[in-house]
PDB file of C-alpha atoms in Angstrom:
ATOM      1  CA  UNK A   1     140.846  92.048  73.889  1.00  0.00           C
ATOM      2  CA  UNK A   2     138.492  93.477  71.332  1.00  0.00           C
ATOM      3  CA  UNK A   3     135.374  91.254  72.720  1.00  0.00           C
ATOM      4  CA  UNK A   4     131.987  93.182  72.547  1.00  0.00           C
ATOM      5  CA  UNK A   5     130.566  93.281  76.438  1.00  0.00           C
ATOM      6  CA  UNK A   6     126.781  91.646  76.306  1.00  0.00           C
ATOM      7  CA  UNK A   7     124.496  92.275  78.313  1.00  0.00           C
ATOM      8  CA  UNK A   8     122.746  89.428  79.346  1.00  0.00           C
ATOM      9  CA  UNK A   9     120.549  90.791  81.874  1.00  0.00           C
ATOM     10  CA  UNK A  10     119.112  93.267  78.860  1.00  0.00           C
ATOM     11  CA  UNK A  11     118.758  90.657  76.162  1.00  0.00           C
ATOM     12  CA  UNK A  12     117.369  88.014  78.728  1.00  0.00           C
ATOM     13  CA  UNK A  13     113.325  87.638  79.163  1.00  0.00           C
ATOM     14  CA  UNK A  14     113.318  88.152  82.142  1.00  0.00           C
ATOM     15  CA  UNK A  15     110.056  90.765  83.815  1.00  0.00           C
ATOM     16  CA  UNK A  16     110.867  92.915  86.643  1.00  0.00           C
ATOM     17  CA  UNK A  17     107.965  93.821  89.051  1.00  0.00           C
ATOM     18  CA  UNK A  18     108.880  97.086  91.416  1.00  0.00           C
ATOM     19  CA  UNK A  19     105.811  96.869  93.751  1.00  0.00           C
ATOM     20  CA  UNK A  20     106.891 100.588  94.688  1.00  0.00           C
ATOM     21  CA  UNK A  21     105.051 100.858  91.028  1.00  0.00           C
ATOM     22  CA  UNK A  22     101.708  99.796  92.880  1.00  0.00           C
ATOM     23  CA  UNK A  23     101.858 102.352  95.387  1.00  0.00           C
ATOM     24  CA  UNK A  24      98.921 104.159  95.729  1.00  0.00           C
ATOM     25  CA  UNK A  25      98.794 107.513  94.381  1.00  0.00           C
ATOM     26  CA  UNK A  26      96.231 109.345  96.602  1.00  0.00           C
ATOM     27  CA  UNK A  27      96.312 111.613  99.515  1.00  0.00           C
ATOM     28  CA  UNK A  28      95.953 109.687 102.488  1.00  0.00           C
ATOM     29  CA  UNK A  29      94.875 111.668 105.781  1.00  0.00           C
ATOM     30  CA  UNK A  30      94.273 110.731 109.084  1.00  0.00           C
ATOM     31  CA  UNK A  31      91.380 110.830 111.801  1.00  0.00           C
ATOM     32  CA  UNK A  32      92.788 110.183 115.727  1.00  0.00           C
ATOM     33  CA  UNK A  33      90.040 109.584 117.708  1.00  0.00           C
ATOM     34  CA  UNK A  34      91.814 110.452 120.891  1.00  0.00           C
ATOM     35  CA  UNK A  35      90.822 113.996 120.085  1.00  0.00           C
ATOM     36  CA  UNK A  36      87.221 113.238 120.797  1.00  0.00           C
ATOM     37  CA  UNK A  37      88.118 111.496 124.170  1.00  0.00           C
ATOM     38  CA  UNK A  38      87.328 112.828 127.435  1.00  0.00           C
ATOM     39  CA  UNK A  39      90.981 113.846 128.576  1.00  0.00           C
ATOM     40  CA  UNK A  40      92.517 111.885 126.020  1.00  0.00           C
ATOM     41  CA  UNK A  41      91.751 108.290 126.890  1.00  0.00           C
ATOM     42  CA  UNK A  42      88.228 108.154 128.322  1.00  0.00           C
ATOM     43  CA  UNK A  43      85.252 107.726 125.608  1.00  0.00           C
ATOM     44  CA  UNK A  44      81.951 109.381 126.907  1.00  0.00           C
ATOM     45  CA  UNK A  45      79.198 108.385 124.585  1.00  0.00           C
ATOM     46  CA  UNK A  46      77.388 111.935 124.805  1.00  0.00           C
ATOM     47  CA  UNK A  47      80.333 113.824 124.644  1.00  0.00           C
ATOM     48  CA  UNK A  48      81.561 111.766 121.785  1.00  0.00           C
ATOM     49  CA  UNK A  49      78.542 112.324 119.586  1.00  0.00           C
ATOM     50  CA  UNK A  50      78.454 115.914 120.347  1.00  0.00           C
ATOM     51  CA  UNK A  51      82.528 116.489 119.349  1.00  0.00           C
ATOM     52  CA  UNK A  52      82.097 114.218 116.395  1.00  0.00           C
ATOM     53  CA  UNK A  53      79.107 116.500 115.679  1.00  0.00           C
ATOM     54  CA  UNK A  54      81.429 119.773 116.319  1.00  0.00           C
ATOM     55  CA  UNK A  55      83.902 118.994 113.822  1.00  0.00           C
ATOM     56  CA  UNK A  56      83.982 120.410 110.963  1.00  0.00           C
ATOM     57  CA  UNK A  57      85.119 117.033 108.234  1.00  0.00           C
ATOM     58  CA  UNK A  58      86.068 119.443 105.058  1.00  0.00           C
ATOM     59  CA  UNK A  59      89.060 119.304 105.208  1.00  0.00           C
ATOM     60  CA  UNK A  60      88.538 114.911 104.479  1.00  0.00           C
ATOM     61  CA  UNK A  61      86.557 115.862 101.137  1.00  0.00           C
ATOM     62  CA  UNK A  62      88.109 113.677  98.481  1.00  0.00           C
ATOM     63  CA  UNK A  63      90.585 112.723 100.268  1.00  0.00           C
ATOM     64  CA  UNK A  64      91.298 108.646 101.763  1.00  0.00           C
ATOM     65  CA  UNK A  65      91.212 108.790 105.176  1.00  0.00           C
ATOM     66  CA  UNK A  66      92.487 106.553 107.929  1.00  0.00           C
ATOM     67  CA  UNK A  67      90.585 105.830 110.883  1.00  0.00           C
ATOM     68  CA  UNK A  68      92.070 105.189 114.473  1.00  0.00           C
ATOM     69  CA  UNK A  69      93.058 106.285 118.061  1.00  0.00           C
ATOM     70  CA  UNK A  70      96.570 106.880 119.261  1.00  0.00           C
ATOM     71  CA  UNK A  71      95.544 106.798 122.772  1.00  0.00           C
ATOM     72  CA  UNK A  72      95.922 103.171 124.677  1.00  0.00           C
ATOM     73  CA  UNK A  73      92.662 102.672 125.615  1.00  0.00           C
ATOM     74  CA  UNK A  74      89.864 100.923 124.532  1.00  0.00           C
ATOM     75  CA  UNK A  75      87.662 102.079 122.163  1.00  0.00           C
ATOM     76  CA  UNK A  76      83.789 100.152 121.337  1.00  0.00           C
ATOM     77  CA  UNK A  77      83.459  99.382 117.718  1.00  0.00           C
ATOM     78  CA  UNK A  78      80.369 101.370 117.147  1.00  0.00           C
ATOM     79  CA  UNK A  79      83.151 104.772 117.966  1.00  0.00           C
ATOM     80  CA  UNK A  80      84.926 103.670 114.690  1.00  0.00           C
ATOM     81  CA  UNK A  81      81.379 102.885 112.854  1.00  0.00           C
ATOM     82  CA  UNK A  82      80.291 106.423 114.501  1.00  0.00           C
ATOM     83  CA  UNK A  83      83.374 108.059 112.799  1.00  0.00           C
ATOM     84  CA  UNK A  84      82.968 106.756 109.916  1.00  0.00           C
ATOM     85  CA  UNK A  85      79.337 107.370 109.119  1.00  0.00           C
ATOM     86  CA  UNK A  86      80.538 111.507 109.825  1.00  0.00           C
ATOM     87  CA  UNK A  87      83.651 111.201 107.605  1.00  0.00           C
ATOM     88  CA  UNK A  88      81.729 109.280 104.693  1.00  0.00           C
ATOM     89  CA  UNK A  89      80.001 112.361 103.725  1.00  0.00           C
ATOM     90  CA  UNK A  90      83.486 114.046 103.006  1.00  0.00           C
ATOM     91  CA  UNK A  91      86.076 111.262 101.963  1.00  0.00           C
ATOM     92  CA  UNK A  92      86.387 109.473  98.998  1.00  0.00           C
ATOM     93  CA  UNK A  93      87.037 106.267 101.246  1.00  0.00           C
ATOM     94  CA  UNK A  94      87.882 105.449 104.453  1.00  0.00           C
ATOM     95  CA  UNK A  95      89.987 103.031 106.317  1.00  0.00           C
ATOM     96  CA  UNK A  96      90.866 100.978 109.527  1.00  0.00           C
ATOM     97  CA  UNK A  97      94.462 102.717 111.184  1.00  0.00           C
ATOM     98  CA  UNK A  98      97.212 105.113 110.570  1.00  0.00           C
ATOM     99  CA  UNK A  99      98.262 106.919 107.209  1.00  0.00           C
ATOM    100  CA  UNK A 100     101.029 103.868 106.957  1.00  0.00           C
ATOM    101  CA  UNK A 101      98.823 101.120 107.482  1.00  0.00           C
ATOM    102  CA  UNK A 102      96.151 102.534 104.961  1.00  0.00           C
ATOM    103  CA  UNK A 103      98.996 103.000 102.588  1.00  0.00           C
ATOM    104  CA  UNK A 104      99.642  99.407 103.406  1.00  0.00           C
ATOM    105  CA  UNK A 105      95.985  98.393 102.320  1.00  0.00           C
ATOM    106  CA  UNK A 106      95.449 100.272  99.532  1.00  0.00           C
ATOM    107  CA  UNK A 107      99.151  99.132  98.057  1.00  0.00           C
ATOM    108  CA  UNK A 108      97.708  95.551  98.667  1.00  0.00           C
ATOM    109  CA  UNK A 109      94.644  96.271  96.917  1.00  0.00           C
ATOM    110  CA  UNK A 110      96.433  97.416  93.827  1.00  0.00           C
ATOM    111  CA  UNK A 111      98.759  94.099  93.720  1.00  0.00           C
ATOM    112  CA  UNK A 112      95.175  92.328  94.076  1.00  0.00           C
ATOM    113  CA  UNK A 113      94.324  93.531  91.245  1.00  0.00           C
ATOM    114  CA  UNK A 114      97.243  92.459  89.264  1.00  0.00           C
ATOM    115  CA  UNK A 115      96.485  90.334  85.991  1.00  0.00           C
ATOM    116  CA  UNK A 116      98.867  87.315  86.759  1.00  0.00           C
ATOM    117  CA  UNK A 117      97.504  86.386  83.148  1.00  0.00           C
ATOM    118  CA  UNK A 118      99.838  89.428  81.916  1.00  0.00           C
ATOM    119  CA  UNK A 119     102.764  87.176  83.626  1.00  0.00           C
ATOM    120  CA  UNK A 120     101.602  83.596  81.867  1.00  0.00           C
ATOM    121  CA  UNK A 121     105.116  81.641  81.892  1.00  0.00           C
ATOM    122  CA  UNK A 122     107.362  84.363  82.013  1.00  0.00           C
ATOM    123  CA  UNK A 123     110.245  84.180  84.454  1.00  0.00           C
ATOM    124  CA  UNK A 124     109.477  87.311  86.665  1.00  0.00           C
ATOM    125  CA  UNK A 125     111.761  89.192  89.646  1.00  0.00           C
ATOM    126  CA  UNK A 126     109.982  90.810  92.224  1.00  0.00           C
ATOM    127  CA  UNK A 127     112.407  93.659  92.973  1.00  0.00           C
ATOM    128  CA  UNK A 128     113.875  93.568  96.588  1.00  0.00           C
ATOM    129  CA  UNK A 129     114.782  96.915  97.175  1.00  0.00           C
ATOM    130  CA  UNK A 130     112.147  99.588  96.158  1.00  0.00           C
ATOM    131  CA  UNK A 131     111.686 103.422  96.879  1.00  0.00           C
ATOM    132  CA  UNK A 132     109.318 102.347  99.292  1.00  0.00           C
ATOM    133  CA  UNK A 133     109.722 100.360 102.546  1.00  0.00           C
ATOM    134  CA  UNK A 134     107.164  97.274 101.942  1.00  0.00           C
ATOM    135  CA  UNK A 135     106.521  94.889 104.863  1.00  0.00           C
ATOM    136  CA  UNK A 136     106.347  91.132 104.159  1.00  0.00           C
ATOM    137  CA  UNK A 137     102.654  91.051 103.324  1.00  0.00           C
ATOM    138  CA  UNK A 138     103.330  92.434  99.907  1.00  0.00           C
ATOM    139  CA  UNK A 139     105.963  89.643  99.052  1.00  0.00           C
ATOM    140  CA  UNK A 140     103.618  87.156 100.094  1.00  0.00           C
ATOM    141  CA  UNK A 141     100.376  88.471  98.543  1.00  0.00           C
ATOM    142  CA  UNK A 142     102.584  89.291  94.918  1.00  0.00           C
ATOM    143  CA  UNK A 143     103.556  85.359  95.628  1.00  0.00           C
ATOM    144  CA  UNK A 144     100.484  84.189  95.844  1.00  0.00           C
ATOM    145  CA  UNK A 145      98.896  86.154  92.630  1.00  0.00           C
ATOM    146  CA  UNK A 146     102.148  84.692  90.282  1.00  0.00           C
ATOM    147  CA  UNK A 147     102.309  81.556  91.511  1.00  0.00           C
ATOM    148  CA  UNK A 148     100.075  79.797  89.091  1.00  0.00           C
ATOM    149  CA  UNK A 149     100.933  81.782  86.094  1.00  0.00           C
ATOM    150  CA  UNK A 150     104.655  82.248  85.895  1.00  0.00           C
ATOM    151  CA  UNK A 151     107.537  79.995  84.371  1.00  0.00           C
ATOM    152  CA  UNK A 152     109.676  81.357  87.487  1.00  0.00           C
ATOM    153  CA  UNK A 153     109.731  83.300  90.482  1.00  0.00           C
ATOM    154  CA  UNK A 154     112.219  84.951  91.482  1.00  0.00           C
ATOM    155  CA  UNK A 155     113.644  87.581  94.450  1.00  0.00           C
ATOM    156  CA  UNK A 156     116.171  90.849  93.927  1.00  0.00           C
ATOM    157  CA  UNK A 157     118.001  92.045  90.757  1.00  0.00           C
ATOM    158  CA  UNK A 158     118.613  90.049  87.556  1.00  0.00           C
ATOM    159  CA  UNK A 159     122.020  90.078  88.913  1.00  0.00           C
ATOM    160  CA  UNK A 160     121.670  88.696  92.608  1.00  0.00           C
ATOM    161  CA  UNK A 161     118.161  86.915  92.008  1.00  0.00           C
ATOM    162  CA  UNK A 162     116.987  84.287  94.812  1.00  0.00           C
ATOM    163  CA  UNK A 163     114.844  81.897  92.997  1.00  0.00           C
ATOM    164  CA  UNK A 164     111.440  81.194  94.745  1.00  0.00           C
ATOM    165  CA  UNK A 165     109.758  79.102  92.870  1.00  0.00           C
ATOM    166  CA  UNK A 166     109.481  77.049  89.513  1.00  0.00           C
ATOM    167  CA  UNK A 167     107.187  75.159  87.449  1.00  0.00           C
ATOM    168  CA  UNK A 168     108.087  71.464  87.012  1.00  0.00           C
ATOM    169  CA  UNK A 169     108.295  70.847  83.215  1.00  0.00           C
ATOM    170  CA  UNK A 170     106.774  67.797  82.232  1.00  0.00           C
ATOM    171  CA  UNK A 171     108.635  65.799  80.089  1.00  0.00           C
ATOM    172  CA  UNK A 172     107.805  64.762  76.884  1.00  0.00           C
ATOM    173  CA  UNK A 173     108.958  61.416  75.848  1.00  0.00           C
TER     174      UNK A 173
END
């Protein structure tokens, strides 16, 4: 009755990795270019230029900006390269889509840039449940990076973990 509760989950090696923790910590703003279509959905090459030309891009300075169109029509590639050549001026950096799928890009960047050497056969968990919703690219990209480095792999809490992957260990006889 007197037994001391462990906690094995504290005294264990095991790394967690929240990839909420690579989130990227900028202001990410948006540039529809549906605004600068003729009624919405129509682009007009002169019309185009002179709107892009019109608009006044402070408001982008220093800021990461997401380029796209809302509208369901097609837009020629040279719009976007247009755009951006305008917006460059202004914004730290710009991007391909929506404030999400910049967020998206820029989080997948940051896991990129992850040392797996900092992992080197430790038994990692790549947290499941994060303050962030992550799609399935982020799993898969954080898999890729640890693969070659870690002991184990491993999905969810220390508690509930689903093991992905682990090295063979090569006996020695």
């Amino acid at each position: 009755m007197g037994e001391e509760i462990i906690n094995r989950v504290a005294k264990s090696d095991l790394i967690t990795i929240d990839l909420a923790d690579y989130a990227p910590n900028v202001e990410i703003l948006e540039l529809d270019l549906k605004q600068f279509l003729f009624e919405g959905f129509i682009l007009k090459e002169k019309n185009f230029r002179a709107s892009l030309e019109r608009f006044n891009f402070n408001i982008y300075k220093n800021k990461v900006v997401g380029v796209y169109c809302s509208s369901d029509c097609i837009i020629p590639m040279w719009a976007f390269m247009l755009a951006t050549s305008k917006i460059k001026n202004f914004a730290s950096d710009v991007y391909s889509g929506d404030k999400n799928t910049v967020f998206q890009q820029l989080l997948l960047k940051n896991i990129n840039n992850i040392n797996s050497l900092d992992f080197q056969n430790k038994k990692v968990i790549v947290k499941g449940c994060g303050k962030i919703p992550l799609d399935e690219r982020m799993y898969i990209e954080i898999t890729k990076k640890l693969k070659k480095a870690v002991f184990s792999l491993m999905f969810g809490e220390a508690c509930s973990a689903v093991p992905v992957y682990k090295k063979k260990q090569i006996d020695k006889k």
